[in-house]
XYZ file of C-alpha atoms in Angstrom:
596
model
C 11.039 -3.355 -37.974
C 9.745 -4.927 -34.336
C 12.845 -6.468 -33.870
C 15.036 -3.919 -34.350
C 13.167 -1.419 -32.449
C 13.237 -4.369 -29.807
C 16.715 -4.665 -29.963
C 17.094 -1.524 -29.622
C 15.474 -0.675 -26.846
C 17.267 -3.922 -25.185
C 20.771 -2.509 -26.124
C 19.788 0.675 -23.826
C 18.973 -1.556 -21.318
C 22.520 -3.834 -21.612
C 24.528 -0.405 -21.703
C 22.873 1.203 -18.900
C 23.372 -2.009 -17.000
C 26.482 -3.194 -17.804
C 28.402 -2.116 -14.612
C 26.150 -3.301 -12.076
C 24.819 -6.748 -14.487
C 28.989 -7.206 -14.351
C 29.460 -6.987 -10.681
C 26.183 -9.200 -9.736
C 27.807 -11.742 -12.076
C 31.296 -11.819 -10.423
C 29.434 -12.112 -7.045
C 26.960 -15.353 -8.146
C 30.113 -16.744 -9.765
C 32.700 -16.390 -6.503
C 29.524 -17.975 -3.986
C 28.511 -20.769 -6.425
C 30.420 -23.906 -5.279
C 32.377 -21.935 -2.409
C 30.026 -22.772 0.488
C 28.007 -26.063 0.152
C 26.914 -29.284 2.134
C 30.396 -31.046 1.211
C 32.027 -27.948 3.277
C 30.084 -27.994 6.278
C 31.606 -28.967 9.526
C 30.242 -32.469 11.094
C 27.559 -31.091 13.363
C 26.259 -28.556 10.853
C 25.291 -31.521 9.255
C 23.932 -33.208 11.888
C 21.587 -30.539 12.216
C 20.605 -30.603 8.486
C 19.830 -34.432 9.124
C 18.720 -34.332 12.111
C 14.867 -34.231 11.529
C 14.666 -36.691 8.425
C 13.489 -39.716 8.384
C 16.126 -42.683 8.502
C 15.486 -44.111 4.999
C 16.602 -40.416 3.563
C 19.555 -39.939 5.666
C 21.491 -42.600 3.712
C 20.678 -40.373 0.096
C 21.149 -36.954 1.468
C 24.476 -37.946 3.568
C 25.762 -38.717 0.289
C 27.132 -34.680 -0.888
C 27.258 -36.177 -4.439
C 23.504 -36.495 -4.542
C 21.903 -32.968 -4.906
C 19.299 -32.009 -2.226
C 16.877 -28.686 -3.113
C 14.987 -26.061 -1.352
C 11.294 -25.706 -1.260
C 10.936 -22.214 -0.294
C 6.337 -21.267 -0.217
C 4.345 -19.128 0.411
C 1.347 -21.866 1.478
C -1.203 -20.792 4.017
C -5.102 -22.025 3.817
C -6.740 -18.690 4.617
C -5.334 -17.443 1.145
C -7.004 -19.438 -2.121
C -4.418 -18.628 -3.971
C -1.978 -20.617 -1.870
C -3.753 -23.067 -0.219
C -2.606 -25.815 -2.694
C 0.566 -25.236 -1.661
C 0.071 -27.392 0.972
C 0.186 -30.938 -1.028
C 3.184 -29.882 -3.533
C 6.325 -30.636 -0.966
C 5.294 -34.178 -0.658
C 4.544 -34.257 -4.240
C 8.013 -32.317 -5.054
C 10.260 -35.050 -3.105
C 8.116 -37.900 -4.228
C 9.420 -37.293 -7.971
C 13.251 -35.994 -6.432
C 14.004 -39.395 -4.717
C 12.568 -41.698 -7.919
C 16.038 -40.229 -9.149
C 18.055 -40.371 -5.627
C 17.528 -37.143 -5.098
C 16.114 -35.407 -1.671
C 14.721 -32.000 -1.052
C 13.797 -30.191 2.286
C 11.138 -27.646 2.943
C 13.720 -24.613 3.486
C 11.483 -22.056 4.710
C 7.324 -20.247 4.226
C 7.203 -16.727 3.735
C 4.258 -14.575 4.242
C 1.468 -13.961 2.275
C -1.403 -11.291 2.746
C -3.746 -10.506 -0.036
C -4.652 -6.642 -0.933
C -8.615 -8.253 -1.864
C -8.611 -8.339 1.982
C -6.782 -5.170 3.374
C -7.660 -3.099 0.672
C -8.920 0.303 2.079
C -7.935 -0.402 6.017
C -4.510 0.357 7.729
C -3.325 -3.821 7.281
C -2.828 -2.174 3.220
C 0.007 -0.210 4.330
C 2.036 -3.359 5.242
C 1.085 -4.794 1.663
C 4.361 -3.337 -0.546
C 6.778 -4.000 1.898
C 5.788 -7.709 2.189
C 7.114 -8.033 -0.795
C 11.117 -7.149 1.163
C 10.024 -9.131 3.853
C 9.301 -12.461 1.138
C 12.450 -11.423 -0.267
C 14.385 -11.397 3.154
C 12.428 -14.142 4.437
C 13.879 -16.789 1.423
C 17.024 -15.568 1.946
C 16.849 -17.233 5.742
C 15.854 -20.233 4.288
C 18.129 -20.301 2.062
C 20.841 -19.564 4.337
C 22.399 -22.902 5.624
C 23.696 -22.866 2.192
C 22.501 -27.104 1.923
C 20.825 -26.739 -1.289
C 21.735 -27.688 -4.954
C 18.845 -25.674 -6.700
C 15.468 -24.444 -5.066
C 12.095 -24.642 -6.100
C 9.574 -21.983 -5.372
C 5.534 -21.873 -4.285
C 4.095 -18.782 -4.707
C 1.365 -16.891 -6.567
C -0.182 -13.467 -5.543
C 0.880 -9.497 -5.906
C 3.853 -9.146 -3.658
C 4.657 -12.740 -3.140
C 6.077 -13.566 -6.789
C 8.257 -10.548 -6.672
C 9.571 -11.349 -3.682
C 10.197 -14.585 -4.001
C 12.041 -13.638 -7.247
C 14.277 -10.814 -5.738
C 14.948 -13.468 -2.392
C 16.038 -15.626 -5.381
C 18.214 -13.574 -7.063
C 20.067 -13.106 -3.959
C 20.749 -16.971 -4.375
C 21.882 -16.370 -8.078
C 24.110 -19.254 -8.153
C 21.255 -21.918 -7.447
C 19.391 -23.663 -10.397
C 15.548 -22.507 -9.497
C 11.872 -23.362 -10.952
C 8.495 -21.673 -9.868
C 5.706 -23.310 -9.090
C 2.346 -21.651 -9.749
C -1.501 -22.928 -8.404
C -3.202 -21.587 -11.145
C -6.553 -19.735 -10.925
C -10.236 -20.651 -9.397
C -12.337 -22.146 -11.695
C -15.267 -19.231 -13.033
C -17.894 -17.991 -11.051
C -19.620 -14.909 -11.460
C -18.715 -12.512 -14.659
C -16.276 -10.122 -13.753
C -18.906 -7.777 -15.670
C -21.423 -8.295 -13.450
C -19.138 -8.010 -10.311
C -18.238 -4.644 -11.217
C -21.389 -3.534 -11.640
C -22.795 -4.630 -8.577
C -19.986 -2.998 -7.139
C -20.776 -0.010 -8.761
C -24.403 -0.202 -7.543
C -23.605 -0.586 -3.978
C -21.506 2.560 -4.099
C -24.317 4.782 -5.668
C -26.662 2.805 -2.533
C -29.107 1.113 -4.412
C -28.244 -2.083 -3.321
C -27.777 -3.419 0.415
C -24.526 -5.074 1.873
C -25.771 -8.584 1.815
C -26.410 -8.606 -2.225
C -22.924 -7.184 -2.561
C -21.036 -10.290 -0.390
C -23.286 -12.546 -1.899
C -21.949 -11.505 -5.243
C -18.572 -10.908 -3.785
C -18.962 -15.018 -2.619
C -20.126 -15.412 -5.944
C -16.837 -14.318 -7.458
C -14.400 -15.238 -5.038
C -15.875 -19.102 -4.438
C -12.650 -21.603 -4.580
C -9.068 -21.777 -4.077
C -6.765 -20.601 -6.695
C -6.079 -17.088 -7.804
C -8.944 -14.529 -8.288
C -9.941 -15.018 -11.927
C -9.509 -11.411 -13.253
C -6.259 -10.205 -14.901
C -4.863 -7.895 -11.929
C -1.274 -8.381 -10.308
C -1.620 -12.487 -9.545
C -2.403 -13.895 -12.941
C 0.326 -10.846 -14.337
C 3.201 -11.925 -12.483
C 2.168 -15.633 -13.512
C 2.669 -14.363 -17.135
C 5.890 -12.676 -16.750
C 7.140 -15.784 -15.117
C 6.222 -18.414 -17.967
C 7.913 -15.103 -20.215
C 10.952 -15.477 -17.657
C 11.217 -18.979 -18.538
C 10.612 -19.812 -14.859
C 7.643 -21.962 -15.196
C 7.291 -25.167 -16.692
C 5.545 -23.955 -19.957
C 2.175 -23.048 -20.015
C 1.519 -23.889 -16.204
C 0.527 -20.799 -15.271
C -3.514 -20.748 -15.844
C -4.511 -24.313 -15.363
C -6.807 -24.678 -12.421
C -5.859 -26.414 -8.637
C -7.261 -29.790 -7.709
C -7.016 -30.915 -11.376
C -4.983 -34.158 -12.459
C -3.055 -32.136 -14.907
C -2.191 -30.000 -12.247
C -0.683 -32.255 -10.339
C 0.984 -33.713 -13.062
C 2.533 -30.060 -13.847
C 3.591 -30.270 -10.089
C 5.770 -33.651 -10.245
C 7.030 -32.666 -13.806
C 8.798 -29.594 -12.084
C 10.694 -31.405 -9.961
C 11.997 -34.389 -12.346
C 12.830 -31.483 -15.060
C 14.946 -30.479 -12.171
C 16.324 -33.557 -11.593
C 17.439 -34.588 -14.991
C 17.717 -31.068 -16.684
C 20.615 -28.933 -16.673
C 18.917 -25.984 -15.308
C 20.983 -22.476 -15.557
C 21.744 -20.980 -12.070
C 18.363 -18.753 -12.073
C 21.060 -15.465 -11.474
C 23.014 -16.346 -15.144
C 19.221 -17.181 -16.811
C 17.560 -14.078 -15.643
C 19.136 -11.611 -17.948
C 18.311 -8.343 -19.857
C 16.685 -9.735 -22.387
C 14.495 -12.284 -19.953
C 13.206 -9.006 -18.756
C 12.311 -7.029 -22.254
C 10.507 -10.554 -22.992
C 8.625 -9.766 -19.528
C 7.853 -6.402 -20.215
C 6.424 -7.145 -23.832
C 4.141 -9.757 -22.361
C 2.664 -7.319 -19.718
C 2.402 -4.945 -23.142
C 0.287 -7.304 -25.134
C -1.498 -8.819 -22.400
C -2.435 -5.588 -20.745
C -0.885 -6.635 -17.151
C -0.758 -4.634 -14.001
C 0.437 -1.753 -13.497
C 2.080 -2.835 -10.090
C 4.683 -4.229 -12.461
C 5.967 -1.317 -13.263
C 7.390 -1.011 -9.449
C 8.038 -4.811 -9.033
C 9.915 -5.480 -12.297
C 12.035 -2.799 -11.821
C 13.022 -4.339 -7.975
C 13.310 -7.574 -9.743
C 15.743 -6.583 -12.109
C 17.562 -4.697 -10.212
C 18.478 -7.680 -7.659
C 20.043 -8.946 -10.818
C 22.122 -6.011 -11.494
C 19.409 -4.640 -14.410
C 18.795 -0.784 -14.378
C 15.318 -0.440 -16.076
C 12.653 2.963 -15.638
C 9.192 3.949 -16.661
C 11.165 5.007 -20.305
C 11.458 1.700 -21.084
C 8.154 0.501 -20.536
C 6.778 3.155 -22.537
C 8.787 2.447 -25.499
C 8.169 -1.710 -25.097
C 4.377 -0.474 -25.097
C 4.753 1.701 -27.863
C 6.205 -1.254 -30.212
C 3.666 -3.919 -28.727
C 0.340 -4.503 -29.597
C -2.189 -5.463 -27.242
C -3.607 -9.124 -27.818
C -5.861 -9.722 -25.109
C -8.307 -8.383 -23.447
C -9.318 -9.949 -20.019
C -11.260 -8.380 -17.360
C -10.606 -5.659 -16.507
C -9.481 -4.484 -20.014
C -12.388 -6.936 -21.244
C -15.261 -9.243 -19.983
C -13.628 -12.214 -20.217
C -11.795 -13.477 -16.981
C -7.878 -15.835 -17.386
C -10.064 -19.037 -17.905
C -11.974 -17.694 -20.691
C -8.529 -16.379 -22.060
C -6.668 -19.692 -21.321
C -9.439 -21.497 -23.373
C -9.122 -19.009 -26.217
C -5.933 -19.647 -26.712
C -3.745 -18.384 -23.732
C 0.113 -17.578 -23.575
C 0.585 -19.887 -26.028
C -1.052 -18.401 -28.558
C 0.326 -14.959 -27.326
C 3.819 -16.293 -27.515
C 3.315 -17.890 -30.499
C 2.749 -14.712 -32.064
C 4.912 -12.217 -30.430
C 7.400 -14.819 -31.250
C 6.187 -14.412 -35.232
C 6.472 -10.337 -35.296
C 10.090 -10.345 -33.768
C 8.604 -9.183 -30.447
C 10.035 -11.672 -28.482
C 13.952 -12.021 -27.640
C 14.399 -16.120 -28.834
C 17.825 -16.428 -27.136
C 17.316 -15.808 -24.106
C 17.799 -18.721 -21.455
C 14.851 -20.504 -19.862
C 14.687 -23.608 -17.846
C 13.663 -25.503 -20.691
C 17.334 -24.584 -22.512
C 17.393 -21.803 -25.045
C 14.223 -20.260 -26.841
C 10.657 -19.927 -25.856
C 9.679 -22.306 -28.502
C 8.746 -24.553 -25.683
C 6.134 -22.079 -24.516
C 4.605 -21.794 -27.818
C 2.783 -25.632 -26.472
C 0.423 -26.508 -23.891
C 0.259 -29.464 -21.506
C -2.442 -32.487 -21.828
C -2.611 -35.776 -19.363
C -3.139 -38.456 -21.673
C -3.432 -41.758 -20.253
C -1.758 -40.539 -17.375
C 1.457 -39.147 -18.588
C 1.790 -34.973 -19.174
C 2.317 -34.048 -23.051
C 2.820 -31.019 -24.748
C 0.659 -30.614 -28.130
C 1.091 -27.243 -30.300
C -1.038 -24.654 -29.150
C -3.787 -23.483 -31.472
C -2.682 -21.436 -34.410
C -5.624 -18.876 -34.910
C -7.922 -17.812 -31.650
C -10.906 -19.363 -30.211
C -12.950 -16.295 -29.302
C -11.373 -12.858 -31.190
C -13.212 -11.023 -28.448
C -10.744 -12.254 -25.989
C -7.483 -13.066 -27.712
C -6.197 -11.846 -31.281
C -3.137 -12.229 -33.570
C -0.604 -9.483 -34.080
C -2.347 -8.978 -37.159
C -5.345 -7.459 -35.818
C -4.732 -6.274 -32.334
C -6.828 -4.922 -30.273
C -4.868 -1.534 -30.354
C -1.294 -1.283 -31.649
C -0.031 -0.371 -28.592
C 0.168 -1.706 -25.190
C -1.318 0.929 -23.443
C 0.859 2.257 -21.012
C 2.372 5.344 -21.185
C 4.755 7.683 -18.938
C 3.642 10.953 -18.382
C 5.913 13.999 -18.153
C 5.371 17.559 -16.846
C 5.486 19.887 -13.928
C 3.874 17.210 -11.844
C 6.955 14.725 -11.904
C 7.097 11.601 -13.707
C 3.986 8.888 -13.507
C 2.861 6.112 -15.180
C -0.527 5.267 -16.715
C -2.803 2.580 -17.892
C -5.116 3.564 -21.104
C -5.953 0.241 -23.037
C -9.343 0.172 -20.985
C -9.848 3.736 -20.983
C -12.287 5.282 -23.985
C -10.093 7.334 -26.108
C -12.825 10.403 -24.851
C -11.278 9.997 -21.300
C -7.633 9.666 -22.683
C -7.562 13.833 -22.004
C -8.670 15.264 -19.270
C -8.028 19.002 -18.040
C -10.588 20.275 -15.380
C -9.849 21.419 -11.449
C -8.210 19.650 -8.907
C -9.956 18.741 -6.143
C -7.517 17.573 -3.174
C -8.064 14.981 -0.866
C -5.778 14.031 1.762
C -7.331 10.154 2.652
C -9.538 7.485 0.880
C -12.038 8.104 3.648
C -12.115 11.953 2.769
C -13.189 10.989 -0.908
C -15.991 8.844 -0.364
C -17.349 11.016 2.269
C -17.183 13.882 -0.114
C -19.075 11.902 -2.619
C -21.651 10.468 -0.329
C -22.065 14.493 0.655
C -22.620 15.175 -3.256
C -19.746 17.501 -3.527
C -17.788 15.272 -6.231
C -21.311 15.555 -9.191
C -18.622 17.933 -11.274
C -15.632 17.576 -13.349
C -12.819 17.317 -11.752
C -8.967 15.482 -10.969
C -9.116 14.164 -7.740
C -5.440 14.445 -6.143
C -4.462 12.420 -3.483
C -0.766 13.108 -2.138
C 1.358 11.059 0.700
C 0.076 7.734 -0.812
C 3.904 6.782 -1.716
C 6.503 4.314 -0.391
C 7.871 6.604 2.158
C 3.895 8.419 3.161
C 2.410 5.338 4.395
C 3.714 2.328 2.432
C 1.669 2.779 -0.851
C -1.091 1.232 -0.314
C -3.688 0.456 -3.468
C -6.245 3.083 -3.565
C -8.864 0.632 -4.569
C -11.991 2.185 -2.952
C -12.223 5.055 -5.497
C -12.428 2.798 -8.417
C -16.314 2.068 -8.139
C -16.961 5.393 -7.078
C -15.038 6.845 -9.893
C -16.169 4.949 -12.514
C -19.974 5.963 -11.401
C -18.875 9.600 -11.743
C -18.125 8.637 -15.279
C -20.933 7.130 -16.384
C -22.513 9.654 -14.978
C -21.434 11.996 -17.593
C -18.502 13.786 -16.070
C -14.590 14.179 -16.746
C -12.793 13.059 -13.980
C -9.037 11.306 -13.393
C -6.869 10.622 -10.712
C -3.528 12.000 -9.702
C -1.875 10.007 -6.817
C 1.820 8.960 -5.436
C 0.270 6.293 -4.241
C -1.073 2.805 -6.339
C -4.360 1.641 -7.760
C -5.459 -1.757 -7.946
C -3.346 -3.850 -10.346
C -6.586 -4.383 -12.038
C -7.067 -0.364 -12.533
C -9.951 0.270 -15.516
C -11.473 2.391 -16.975
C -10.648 5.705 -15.777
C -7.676 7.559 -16.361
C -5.084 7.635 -13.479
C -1.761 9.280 -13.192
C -0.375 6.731 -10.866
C 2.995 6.497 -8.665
C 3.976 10.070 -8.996
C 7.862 10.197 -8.342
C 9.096 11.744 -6.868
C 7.000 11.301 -3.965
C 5.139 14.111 -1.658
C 6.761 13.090 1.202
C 10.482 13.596 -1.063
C 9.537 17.008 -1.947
C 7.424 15.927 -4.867
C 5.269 18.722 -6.943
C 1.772 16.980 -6.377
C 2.344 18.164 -2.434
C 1.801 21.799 -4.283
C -1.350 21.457 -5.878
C -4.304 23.120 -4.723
C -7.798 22.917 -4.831
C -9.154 24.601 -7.793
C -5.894 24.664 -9.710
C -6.773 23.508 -13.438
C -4.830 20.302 -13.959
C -3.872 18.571 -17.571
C -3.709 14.650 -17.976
C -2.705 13.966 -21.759
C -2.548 10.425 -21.909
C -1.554 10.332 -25.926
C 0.883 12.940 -25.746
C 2.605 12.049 -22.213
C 1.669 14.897 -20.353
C 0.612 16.025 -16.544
C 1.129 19.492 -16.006
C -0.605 21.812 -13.320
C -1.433 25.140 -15.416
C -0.912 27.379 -12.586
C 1.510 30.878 -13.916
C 5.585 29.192 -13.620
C 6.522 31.730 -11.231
C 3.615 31.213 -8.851
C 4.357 27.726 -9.220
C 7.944 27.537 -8.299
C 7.343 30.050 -5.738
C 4.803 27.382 -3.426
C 5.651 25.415 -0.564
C 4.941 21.536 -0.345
C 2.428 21.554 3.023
C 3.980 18.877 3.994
C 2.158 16.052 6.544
C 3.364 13.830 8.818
C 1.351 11.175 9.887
C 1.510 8.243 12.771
C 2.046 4.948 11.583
C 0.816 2.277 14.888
C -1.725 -0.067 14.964
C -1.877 -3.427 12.547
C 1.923 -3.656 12.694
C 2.741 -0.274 10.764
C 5.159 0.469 13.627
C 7.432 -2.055 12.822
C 7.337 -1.251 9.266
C 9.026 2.020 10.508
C 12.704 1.019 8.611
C 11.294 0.017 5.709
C 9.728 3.510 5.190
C 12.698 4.884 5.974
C 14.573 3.276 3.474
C 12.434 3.198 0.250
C 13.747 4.226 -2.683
C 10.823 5.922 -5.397
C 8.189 4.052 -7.299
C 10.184 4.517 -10.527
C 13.050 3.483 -9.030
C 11.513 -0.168 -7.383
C 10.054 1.254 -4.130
C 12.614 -1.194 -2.646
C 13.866 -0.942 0.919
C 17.199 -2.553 -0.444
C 19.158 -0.027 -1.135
C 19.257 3.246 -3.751
């Protein structure tokens, strides 16, 4: 029954995409072999060469001998990509025990949200993700390269790095994650601190020192926000060497993951990543955000993704994958536990393994590893120095964590689409109590992230209420991540009232555990119907039944004008983010500056 709603939902997918899928592969298929170091002219070369040392000039003069990008993100302000910095060296170490060479093609930016979130640096955080994309294009652009391997980890870096990529369809490719920190502080008692300091009984310096706490070491923050959910969908992708994705940095194995990337390269056939990526790559992607409960960012990025490989998807299918998948994990923060604690439990292996059992997984789709996600099914071990893969366990470590199809957590994923007078949105229930699923009280209309938490530190917000916050989409200001109303929010809600959020704009990848109507399309700044709400208007958010409707009288409704708001975008480089606004297409449809 799973499979064939599966397939079914995939065979939408195929038809819808068939005309643009078809012209992406004609265009991967004329480039590959047409431009390539055998072609270049003489002192072309002789740049390419130029800065090598003399003992590789000899193996990468030779065409015959393939030579690969290393396109990263690596900075050491970041912890999520400072151990970047070691994996080139380590990369053409392993290349030239087989002859082989590699260059370090290009870096491309990376800016974490945990740092901009709630100041103007935010609005440059989505449209990062076009400028990675853009940004490996350049370095893959001298058009030296055989295949390309790829360093990256965090929210808009992944994506972008995917979609710069695709652009590239014709060259064999393998990501490289860093894995995540190892465990500090519970994400439990994080939030609540957080939640203290917002309600003021605790001072600044107890909240950074349990900030410090939490965020202590390099690799990825430990909870299961946008990060450690595009590292799933990657290993889901078949992009990653299997089960790489949550083993920590600075660890043997680790390294030993590292150099195993690049000699699978070397003495795999590896499909160009353009023919591997296809429809059913991305259903498997989408079911693993399902039963993992992933970000909701994904359902913006995914859809950019697939697009750059000629793949129409929309919010429709995502809420029938979620429909068919149960969820099978819960990690912070749709649980306590944080990706180590899940790893340990069991991880993507076991998650695979049993998606795989149900019919939940597509099993012939392409991967690096050949056909199948068998491979994934197995985790990695250093045993007297060499890296093998050993079956993962076959029933979970810790049910509170990780479960088998059998008894999910909930039979769904937990994301739904909602429908109505509002526009189209998407929103994230599998860590919302089934009492907060519905939700109809008064809006109350806020035009900033500043203006709400001044309101509540006023005591205006101590009521039920929908909080609406318009001109947070692509176009507005970039869509930032509304991330400063979480805490205050969720104290609201223990607090005993009904309250949700209605916004164009994002929440945290990591969005909990109250209800929010997120990425309202279209947009305010497009003409959207959120621009029409008013204060006091009695909204409905039915999470169950798919619906977001403002109950104001049809006629009155049609009848109002969007106040629209125009707003100045300088300071912290917005200005030159100017085109990019200009040019973005609407959440559902990728919030891509790339075209429509």
């Amino acid at each position: 029954m799973a499979l064939k709603a599966l397939e079914h939902v995939t065979k939408i997918i195929i038809e819808r995409s068939q005309p643009t899928r078809q012209a992406y592969l004609e265009r991967i298929a004329a480039h590959r072999g047409k431009i390539a170091r055998k072609d270049l002219g003489c002192a072309n070369l002789a740049h390419t060469y130029a800065s090598l040392p003399d003992h590789l000039k000899a193996t990468i003069k030779d065409t015959q001998r393939r030579n690969f990008a290393i396109v990263s993100a690596y900075n050491d302000m970041l912890s999520a990509h400072q151990p970047f910095k070691t994996y080139p060296d380590w990369i053409k170490e392993e290349l030239a025990k087989h002859g082989l060479s590699a260059q370090f093609a290009g870096g491309v930016p990376a800016m974490c949200d945990g740092i901009t979130q709630g100041y103007e640096g935010m609005e440059l955080s989505l449209f990062s993700r076009d400028v990675i994309a853009m940004s490996s294009a350049v370095a893959l652009s001298h058009n030296v390269f055989d295949g390309a391997f790829y360093l990256g980890v965090c929210d808009k870096v992944v994506p972008g790095l995917l979609i710069g990529a695709l652009s590239f369809g014709h060259l064999p490719s393998i990501f490289v994650p860093s894995g995540p920190m190892t465990s500090g502080i519970s994400n439990a008692q994080k939030s609540k601190t957080r939640e203290l300091f917002a309600q003021g009984k605790i001072s600044r310096d107890a909240l950074l020192e349990s900030e410090m706490q939490s965020y202590h070491s390099v690799g990825t923050c430990t909870f299961y926000g946008t990060a450690n959910s595009n590292q799933m969908m990657v290993e889901l992708m078949g992009l990653h060497l299997p089960n790489s994705a949550f083993i920590n940095p600075n660890t043997s194995l680790r390294q030993a993951l590292v150099k195993a990337a690049a000699t699978h390269m070397a003495t795999k056939e590896v499909q160009p990543i353009g023919v591997l990526l296809s429809e059913k790559n991305i259903v498997n992607a989408m079911v693993g955000l399902m039963a993992t409960g992933g970000s909701t960012n994904h359902t913006i990025h995914l859809v950019a993704i697939a697009k750059a490989a000629g793949i129409i998807i929309n919010w429709d299918d995502f809420d029938a994958i979620s429909q068919i998948t149960p969820l099978l994990a819960r990690v912070y923060p749709n649980g306590k536990a944080d990706v180590n604690q899940f790893e340990a439990a069991g991880g993507l292996a076991f998650v695979v393994r049993e998606l795989l059992k149900a019919g939940l997984l597509h099993e012939d789709c392409q991967t690096i590893m050949g056909v199948g996600l068998e491979a994934y099914t197995k985790n990695p071990y250093l045993l007297e120095g060499e890296l093998t893969y050993k079956e993962g366990v076959l029933e979970s470590l810790d049910t509170n964590i990780v479960r088998p199809v059998k008894e999910p957590f909930s039979a769904d994923g937990g994301l739904r689409t909602l429908k109505g007078n509002l526009g189209r949105a998407v929103i994230k229930i599998s860590a919302v109590a089934p009492a907060h699923q519905k939700i109809q009280a008064p809006a109350l209309v806020f035009h900033s992230q500043q203006e709400f938490i001044d309101r509540f530190e006023q005591g205006d917000l101590n009521r039920d209420f929908v909080a609406v916050l318009p001109y947070q989409g692509p176009r507005a200001n970039g869509m930032p991540e509304l991330h400063k109303l979480t805490p205050i929010l969720g104290t609201l809600q223990d607090q005993g009232f009904q309250v949700a959020l209605l916004t164009d704009g994002r929440m945290s990848g990591a969005s909990g555990k109250v209800p929010a109507a997120i990425h309202i399309s279209p947009e305010a700044l497009l003409g959207g119907a959120i621009a029409r709400v008013q204060e006091g208007d009695e909204v409905l958010l039915d999470a169950q039944e798919g619906v977001l409707e403002a109950l104001v009288e049809p006629r009155e409704w049609e009848a109002r004008e969007s106040d629209l708001i125009q707003r100045v975008h300088v300071g912290s480089g917005r200005e030159l983010f100017a085109g990019f606004r200009s040019l973005a297409t609407s959440a559902e449809n990728g919030a891509t500056s790339f075209g429509h």
